[in-house]
XYZ file of C-alpha atoms in Angstrom:
529
model
C 6.460 6.435 -14.358
C 7.232 4.100 -11.493
C 5.720 0.802 -10.531
C 2.343 0.802 -8.872
C 3.539 0.276 -5.586
C 6.147 -1.677 -3.763
C 6.185 0.733 -0.913
C 8.307 -1.527 1.214
C 11.170 -1.909 -1.198
C 10.808 0.998 -3.538
C 7.679 2.981 -4.117
C 3.885 2.932 -4.558
C 1.325 3.540 -7.424
C 1.273 6.550 -9.123
C 0.651 8.833 -12.061
C -0.341 8.702 -9.581
C 1.032 5.475 -9.550
C 1.096 3.701 -6.330
C -0.958 3.452 -3.490
C 0.849 2.270 -0.606
C -0.836 -0.205 0.925
C -3.115 -0.809 0.930
C -7.084 -4.445 2.773
C -9.385 -3.862 5.374
C -11.198 -4.680 8.467
C -14.325 -2.777 7.579
C -15.136 -1.189 10.881
C -18.909 -1.236 10.929
C -18.600 -1.523 7.165
C -16.890 1.855 7.112
C -19.572 3.858 8.658
C -21.854 0.988 7.876
C -22.267 2.557 4.478
C -25.824 3.280 5.510
C -27.592 6.569 5.540
C -26.661 8.526 8.593
C -24.595 5.729 10.136
C -21.434 6.845 11.864
C -18.093 5.046 12.106
C -16.261 6.060 15.226
C -13.552 4.602 17.410
C -11.239 5.832 20.110
C -7.623 6.821 19.408
C -5.033 4.287 20.484
C -4.333 4.294 24.204
C -0.947 4.235 25.901
C 1.190 1.090 25.852
C 0.426 -1.572 28.448
C 3.572 -0.685 30.388
C 3.864 2.721 31.969
C 5.592 4.718 29.242
C 8.935 6.314 29.933
C 9.417 9.809 28.591
C 12.606 10.792 26.850
C 15.157 9.200 24.565
C 15.920 9.445 20.868
C 15.163 6.538 18.532
C 17.670 6.075 15.716
C 16.257 4.335 12.646
C 17.858 3.280 9.376
C 16.395 3.529 5.886
C 17.434 3.849 2.227
C 17.742 7.432 0.950
C 14.549 8.590 -0.781
C 14.974 8.518 -4.578
C 13.002 11.714 -5.090
C 12.048 14.888 -3.267
C 10.360 14.446 0.115
C 7.069 16.083 -0.830
C 3.841 14.826 0.837
C 1.863 15.460 -2.349
C 4.050 13.558 -4.820
C 6.105 11.145 -2.674
C 5.830 7.434 -3.327
C 8.805 5.680 -1.693
C 8.813 4.150 1.771
C 11.471 6.435 3.257
C 9.803 9.684 2.198
C 6.464 8.425 3.444
C 7.976 7.552 6.832
C 9.593 10.977 7.146
C 6.362 12.812 6.421
C 4.232 10.543 8.612
C 6.301 11.574 11.628
C 5.449 15.219 10.944
C 1.960 15.301 9.429
C -1.283 13.464 10.101
C -4.305 12.024 8.305
C -8.019 12.351 8.856
C -7.937 8.647 9.664
C -5.052 6.360 10.533
C -4.892 2.781 9.318
C -4.021 0.425 12.159
C -1.868 -2.673 11.701
C -4.984 -4.793 11.104
C -6.367 -2.117 8.748
C -8.901 -0.906 11.288
C -9.840 2.731 10.738
C -8.674 4.889 13.653
C -9.891 8.502 13.898
C -7.143 11.099 13.879
C -7.891 14.588 12.590
C -11.463 13.476 11.859
C -13.443 12.564 14.959
C -16.245 10.807 13.069
C -17.787 10.382 9.621
C -21.119 9.412 8.148
C -22.658 8.813 4.749
C -25.947 9.815 3.162
C -27.489 9.744 -0.315
C -26.839 6.047 -0.755
C -23.120 6.328 -0.158
C -22.412 9.222 -2.524
C -22.090 11.936 0.129
C -19.691 11.629 3.055
C -19.510 14.090 5.943
C -16.483 14.299 8.250
C -16.359 16.105 11.576
C -12.928 17.683 12.090
C -11.292 17.459 15.509
C -11.339 20.752 17.358
C -8.412 22.376 19.180
C -5.721 20.952 16.886
C -2.922 23.235 15.694
C -0.034 22.843 13.314
C 3.395 22.878 14.917
C 3.775 26.575 14.032
C 0.556 27.435 15.897
C -1.774 27.673 12.885
C -5.224 26.280 13.805
C -6.635 23.311 11.917
C -10.052 23.913 10.381
C -12.306 22.514 7.681
C -11.038 24.917 5.018
C -7.504 23.607 5.603
C -8.709 20.040 5.114
C -10.575 21.040 1.960
C -7.445 22.748 0.612
C -5.406 19.585 1.210
C -7.765 17.453 -0.877
C -8.261 20.123 -3.541
C -4.485 20.058 -3.930
C -4.402 16.272 -4.333
C -7.276 16.298 -6.843
C -5.627 18.894 -9.061
C -4.125 17.026 -12.051
C -1.313 19.565 -12.175
C -0.156 18.425 -8.729
C 0.924 15.063 -10.218
C 0.022 13.532 -6.897
C 0.343 9.819 -6.344
C -3.137 10.017 -4.780
C -4.974 10.666 -8.037
C -5.273 7.007 -9.009
C -7.063 6.164 -5.760
C -9.700 8.828 -6.428
C -10.097 8.016 -10.125
C -13.784 7.533 -10.927
C -14.766 8.150 -7.304
C -13.947 11.772 -6.426
C -12.925 14.606 -8.712
C -11.863 18.211 -8.328
C -14.713 20.335 -7.014
C -16.185 17.500 -4.975
C -14.955 18.773 -1.595
C -16.752 21.431 0.477
C -16.369 23.002 3.920
C -19.825 24.195 4.990
C -18.533 25.332 8.382
C -15.292 25.418 10.372
C -15.483 21.825 11.603
C -17.273 19.974 8.773
C -15.983 18.692 5.435
C -18.216 17.001 2.855
C -17.159 14.854 -0.080
C -19.609 14.441 -2.974
C -18.666 11.350 -4.959
C -19.163 10.491 -8.606
C -20.647 7.148 -7.592
C -21.508 5.227 -4.454
C -18.333 3.970 -2.795
C -18.801 2.304 0.567
C -15.061 2.094 1.268
C -14.526 5.826 0.765
C -13.121 6.500 4.286
C -10.134 4.370 3.326
C -9.385 6.706 0.430
C -8.983 9.683 2.770
C -7.089 7.656 5.355
C -3.446 6.636 5.568
C -4.483 3.897 3.141
C -4.047 6.616 0.524
C -0.649 7.639 1.801
C -0.531 11.088 0.170
C -3.791 12.124 1.866
C -1.991 14.038 4.627
C -3.447 17.265 5.934
C -1.126 20.180 5.183
C -1.360 23.915 5.685
C -3.428 25.862 3.162
C -0.361 27.686 1.873
C 1.734 24.559 1.267
C 3.397 24.874 -2.139
C 5.712 21.890 -2.289
C 8.742 23.443 -0.669
C 11.036 21.601 1.687
C 9.483 23.112 4.820
C 6.903 20.526 5.909
C 4.738 21.737 8.793
C 2.152 19.350 10.160
C 0.009 18.376 13.123
C 1.934 15.162 13.795
C 3.896 14.011 16.862
C 7.269 15.362 15.710
C 8.703 18.346 13.870
C 11.368 18.054 11.198
C 14.495 19.807 12.492
C 17.030 19.020 9.783
C 17.052 17.076 6.541
C 19.994 16.125 4.356
C 19.335 14.130 1.194
C 22.622 12.252 1.679
C 22.671 11.513 5.404
C 19.190 11.600 6.909
C 16.653 13.523 8.961
C 16.343 14.687 12.570
C 13.033 15.185 14.388
C 12.098 16.619 17.787
C 8.960 16.186 19.845
C 6.083 18.444 18.824
C 5.112 20.182 22.100
C 1.694 21.118 20.703
C 0.741 17.617 19.520
C -3.008 17.103 19.950
C -2.744 13.674 21.628
C -1.975 14.756 25.170
C 1.193 13.302 26.659
C 2.492 11.940 23.364
C 4.918 11.283 21.884
C 7.004 9.763 24.649
C 10.290 10.135 22.788
C 12.278 13.369 22.756
C 13.034 12.798 19.110
C 13.793 10.514 16.177
C 16.804 10.329 13.885
C 16.584 8.602 10.503
C 19.934 7.662 8.998
C 20.253 6.797 5.317
C 22.148 3.691 4.189
C 22.983 2.963 0.581
C 22.006 -0.710 0.712
C 20.099 -3.201 2.843
C 23.235 -4.937 4.126
C 24.666 -1.700 5.488
C 21.358 -0.939 7.181
C 21.301 -4.413 8.748
C 24.888 -4.166 9.980
C 24.090 -0.809 11.574
C 21.224 -2.434 13.477
C 23.354 -5.351 14.611
C 26.185 -3.099 15.742
C 23.900 -0.758 17.691
C 24.501 2.219 15.405
C 20.729 2.351 14.898
C 17.878 1.041 17.037
C 15.325 0.126 14.373
C 14.710 -0.184 10.642
C 12.062 1.640 8.657
C 12.002 -0.894 5.798
C 13.088 -4.375 6.862
C 13.478 -7.226 4.376
C 12.138 -10.584 5.605
C 14.953 -12.538 3.933
C 17.612 -10.527 5.757
C 16.145 -10.100 9.225
C 14.543 -13.547 9.418
C 17.729 -15.222 10.732
C 17.838 -12.640 13.565
C 14.541 -13.756 15.094
C 15.083 -14.809 18.689
C 18.798 -14.095 18.570
C 20.413 -11.460 20.777
C 18.790 -8.072 21.294
C 17.007 -7.864 17.941
C 13.234 -8.289 17.847
C 11.480 -8.860 14.512
C 7.826 -7.870 14.568
C 5.748 -9.178 11.670
C 2.210 -8.731 10.378
C 0.255 -10.122 7.432
C -0.188 -7.755 4.539
C -1.774 -7.116 1.180
C 1.285 -6.284 -0.873
C 1.904 -8.448 -3.919
C 3.991 -8.908 -7.020
C 1.619 -9.407 -9.930
C 2.758 -11.951 -12.526
C 0.865 -10.318 -15.390
C -0.002 -12.198 -18.616
C -1.169 -10.395 -21.791
C -4.551 -11.934 -22.622
C -4.851 -10.228 -26.015
C -1.850 -11.743 -27.797
C 0.006 -15.086 -28.072
C 0.867 -17.122 -26.170
C -1.450 -15.957 -23.394
C -4.517 -15.215 -25.490
C -5.082 -18.926 -24.896
C -6.543 -19.305 -21.400
C -5.169 -22.807 -20.987
C -1.615 -21.463 -21.300
C -2.262 -18.985 -18.515
C -3.727 -21.692 -16.332
C -0.768 -23.971 -17.067
C 1.675 -21.374 -15.749
C -0.435 -20.972 -12.621
C -0.527 -24.735 -11.954
C 3.241 -25.040 -12.502
C 4.123 -22.859 -9.510
C 5.182 -24.046 -6.088
C 3.657 -21.234 -4.039
C 4.919 -22.391 -0.631
C 8.368 -22.508 -2.191
C 8.007 -18.914 -3.389
C 6.890 -17.851 0.075
C 9.869 -19.522 1.731
C 12.478 -18.406 -0.796
C 11.353 -14.826 -1.371
C 9.401 -13.890 1.749
C 11.046 -15.976 4.475
C 7.665 -17.629 5.057
C 6.097 -14.360 6.238
C 3.625 -14.148 3.363
C 0.288 -15.879 2.759
C -0.425 -18.014 -0.309
C -2.220 -16.266 -3.146
C -4.927 -17.895 -5.216
C -4.858 -15.819 -8.419
C -7.547 -13.346 -7.438
C -7.300 -9.957 -5.747
C -8.908 -10.681 -2.386
C -6.295 -11.233 0.281
C -7.386 -13.108 3.387
C -7.186 -9.799 5.271
C -10.115 -8.477 3.234
C -13.342 -9.380 5.082
C -15.182 -10.213 1.850
C -12.487 -12.640 0.637
C -14.081 -15.877 -0.638
C -13.165 -18.978 1.338
C -14.668 -21.642 -0.921
C -12.364 -21.376 -3.961
C -9.906 -24.288 -3.737
C -6.317 -23.188 -3.255
C -4.408 -23.614 -6.502
C -1.348 -25.806 -6.016
C 1.490 -27.226 -8.087
C 0.082 -29.928 -10.377
C 2.433 -31.187 -13.145
C -0.238 -33.508 -14.568
C -2.675 -30.623 -14.881
C 0.012 -28.532 -16.617
C 0.567 -31.277 -19.186
C -3.184 -31.642 -19.759
C -3.654 -27.909 -20.291
C -0.727 -27.624 -22.716
C -1.921 -30.631 -24.693
C 1.525 -31.529 -25.914
C 2.328 -27.992 -27.088
C 5.513 -26.254 -26.021
C 5.186 -23.002 -24.076
C 7.948 -20.432 -24.074
C 7.877 -16.718 -23.286
C 9.889 -13.714 -22.129
C 9.377 -12.461 -18.570
C 10.113 -8.750 -18.148
C 10.920 -7.174 -14.782
C 13.088 -4.618 -12.997
C 15.796 -5.241 -10.358
C 13.573 -5.469 -7.228
C 11.855 -8.518 -8.765
C 15.026 -10.332 -9.848
C 15.031 -12.982 -7.108
C 11.372 -13.773 -7.763
C 11.970 -13.939 -11.517
C 14.786 -16.458 -11.049
C 12.630 -18.548 -8.721
C 9.718 -18.568 -11.157
C 11.993 -19.404 -14.089
C 13.345 -22.430 -12.230
C 9.921 -23.662 -11.154
C 8.443 -23.313 -14.636
C 11.420 -25.097 -16.206
C 10.657 -28.106 -14.022
C 7.190 -28.155 -15.605
C 8.621 -27.953 -19.144
C 7.848 -24.260 -19.623
C 10.785 -22.220 -20.890
C 11.148 -18.666 -19.646
C 13.684 -16.148 -20.931
C 14.390 -13.434 -18.384
C 14.278 -9.850 -19.619
C 15.581 -7.575 -16.852
C 15.282 -3.822 -17.417
C 16.352 -0.910 -15.318
C 13.499 0.540 -13.277
C 13.649 3.687 -15.414
C 13.236 1.614 -18.571
C 10.658 -0.773 -17.129
C 8.342 2.058 -16.095
C 9.401 4.468 -18.830
C 8.166 5.002 -22.346
C 4.703 6.015 -23.476
C 2.253 4.911 -20.777
C -0.490 4.687 -23.414
C 1.205 2.344 -25.848
C 4.671 0.951 -25.108
C 5.839 1.113 -21.490
C 7.202 -2.364 -20.638
C 5.319 -2.775 -17.371
C 1.984 -2.479 -19.190
C 2.700 -3.811 -22.679
C 5.065 -6.809 -22.529
C 3.727 -10.350 -22.898
C 4.523 -11.265 -19.293
C 5.959 -9.172 -16.493
C 6.369 -8.783 -12.745
C 5.053 -5.630 -11.075
C 5.333 -4.956 -7.347
C 2.195 -3.466 -5.813
C 2.238 -2.090 -2.312
C -0.549 -3.271 -0.050
C -3.927 -1.650 -0.400
C -6.500 -1.093 2.289
C -9.408 -2.244 0.132
C -9.528 -4.684 -2.808
C -11.046 -2.098 -5.152
C -7.694 -0.318 -5.121
C -6.326 -3.379 -6.955
C -9.376 -4.338 -8.997
C -10.210 -0.956 -10.520
C -6.794 -0.118 -11.974
C -5.485 -3.636 -12.590
C -8.239 -5.815 -14.082
C -11.258 -3.723 -14.953
C -11.646 -3.344 -18.718
C -10.838 0.372 -18.536
C -8.248 0.056 -15.769
C -5.457 2.609 -16.015
C -2.877 -0.090 -15.156
C -4.493 -3.069 -16.856
C -1.289 -4.648 -18.132
C -3.005 -7.953 -18.950
C -5.492 -6.160 -21.261
C -8.131 -8.336 -19.611
C -11.729 -7.387 -20.411
C -14.686 -9.061 -18.716
C -18.020 -7.184 -18.609
C -19.317 -9.446 -15.831
C -16.329 -8.538 -13.656
C -16.749 -4.840 -14.455
C -20.393 -4.984 -13.375
C -19.566 -6.892 -10.190
C -16.775 -4.442 -9.315
C -19.201 -1.518 -9.592
C -21.748 -3.366 -7.437
C -19.093 -4.297 -4.878
C -18.163 -0.651 -4.374
C -21.804 0.335 -3.893
C -22.739 -2.572 -1.600
C -24.149 -1.557 1.783
C -24.287 -4.953 3.467
C -21.614 -7.553 4.063
C -23.793 -10.157 2.348
C -23.989 -8.113 -0.860
C -20.291 -7.405 -0.706
C -19.390 -11.075 -0.377
C -21.679 -11.997 -3.262
C -19.952 -9.570 -5.625
C -16.506 -10.549 -4.327
C -17.277 -14.159 -5.192
C -18.110 -13.206 -8.786
C -14.908 -11.183 -9.158
C -12.636 -13.738 -7.506
C -14.090 -16.686 -9.419
C -13.603 -14.912 -12.752
C -9.997 -14.010 -11.992
C -9.161 -17.470 -10.656
C -10.586 -19.060 -13.793
C -9.246 -16.615 -16.390
C -5.842 -15.924 -14.750
C -4.957 -12.527 -16.243
C -2.636 -12.101 -13.263
C -1.031 -14.745 -11.080
C -0.894 -13.904 -7.375
C 1.434 -16.482 -5.854
C 1.958 -14.849 -2.444
C 0.545 -11.943 -0.462
C 3.573 -10.380 1.174
C 3.721 -9.942 4.923
C 5.710 -7.117 6.497
C 8.419 -7.137 9.157
C 10.222 -4.486 11.183
C 13.388 -5.225 13.164
C 14.437 -3.245 16.235
C 16.509 -3.469 19.410
C 14.113 -4.843 22.026
C 16.417 -4.101 24.927
C 16.387 -0.357 24.270
C 12.872 0.438 23.022
C 9.308 -0.860 23.226
C 6.339 -0.069 21.009
C 8.078 -0.374 17.638
C 5.725 -2.301 15.348
C 5.542 -3.635 11.839
C 2.755 -2.305 9.643
C 1.234 -3.957 6.535
C 2.206 -0.877 4.510
C 5.535 -0.300 6.314
C 4.073 2.874 7.796
C 5.580 4.341 10.946
C 3.806 5.551 14.050
C 6.404 6.250 16.708
C 4.060 8.262 18.921
C 3.791 5.357 21.360
C 7.395 4.157 21.244
C 9.103 4.365 24.625
C 12.718 3.973 25.708
C 13.446 1.177 28.196
């Protein structure tokens, strides 16, 4: 079992455990969530400058830790490789706007429990196989099969189950949900990163054939992957590049040195702390966007010392959040306020005062009692753990660091003793989500599959259900306020910073390389200079 989702640095949620990414500009409230209302936009147009055809972009990335399989993948490198080859029904733009890809439009009926997608006509896979509705149905049937062990299952949990997908004709796919879910298009978009459309006969082998802008020519688990332009790509005239090469580097420093030396032209997964000093210097451009990724500082609410709410609040008031943002995220992130609505989410409340460092409040909440606890984490969270330990020590709170290997941290029995869900306090990296429900449902609902805080609040559960079914922005905001207020007050998880995302590249050689909140790659519009 891996962490739920630091797609940028490691992986995403899964058991499916992660869900990359994942916030949302609700385009027309995702098909307006109203009966018969259609959400529809136009695919991205060409870059402002006249694109130049030709050239090969060389990008660096860590080697994927597991097999590059679209169904089960969860790490950023594997996701990038597959996204160059395969496509989604809907792409998720850098501001989380839904952009039609293999689906031309979608609409909902039956109060948001039935969703109908119109499949783009004339699209073929790179081997010439036509795309049709049955192929789309097969892709989602595969993801919904528990035996597939897909990292997409958690996103569909309680919303869509096996047998809920139908193809009434060659260009129509319908999804019948278990309950009304107004954000459903996000679950079949790139926001659910495993939701790629594959051939009906895909069985998990290494031969990945898709409808995307490139075809995978060679892949070596030790050195990298080579891609060539897909001549049958459905977006006419794209991609502009002849190909892409992804080279694997064992560590971030080697990747950075390769960029600086010109050995590569761009990074797939850039770290803000490392590329920040390169901004405005030389040929390197660092593109950055806000995001919805986070590291949850989880506190067990069902056992000492955090069964006492005041102790949880004291820890929250002891933190210097701007300091965390500067130290860990190079200032790219946005301050968190201990609820699960990032500012990127349209329904995010704006009237809850931002929690800030307040030593006097900490002392008042502790009431003269000493607070000491163990903080458990795995290596990707080490720098944050050290920063939090230092900040809490200044407030008189003693923290003993308990670093585990990633295998140990996410290992064990997921029902009773895995450290990431059962220790008194821990740090878990979650990749950004496209909609807040992808955090709320698994993390803080009473029956949440990844509820490491063991938090149970019937009022929050009811509001979360109502939020998912809401068909107007007013109703959505009302339920969001209930959820956010409860989390801010009860503090089962501390959200100190919402992580932004950066991508570094050589701006003298290529244009069109962009950062993405989920570290996704879309090189179809990249052009050589």
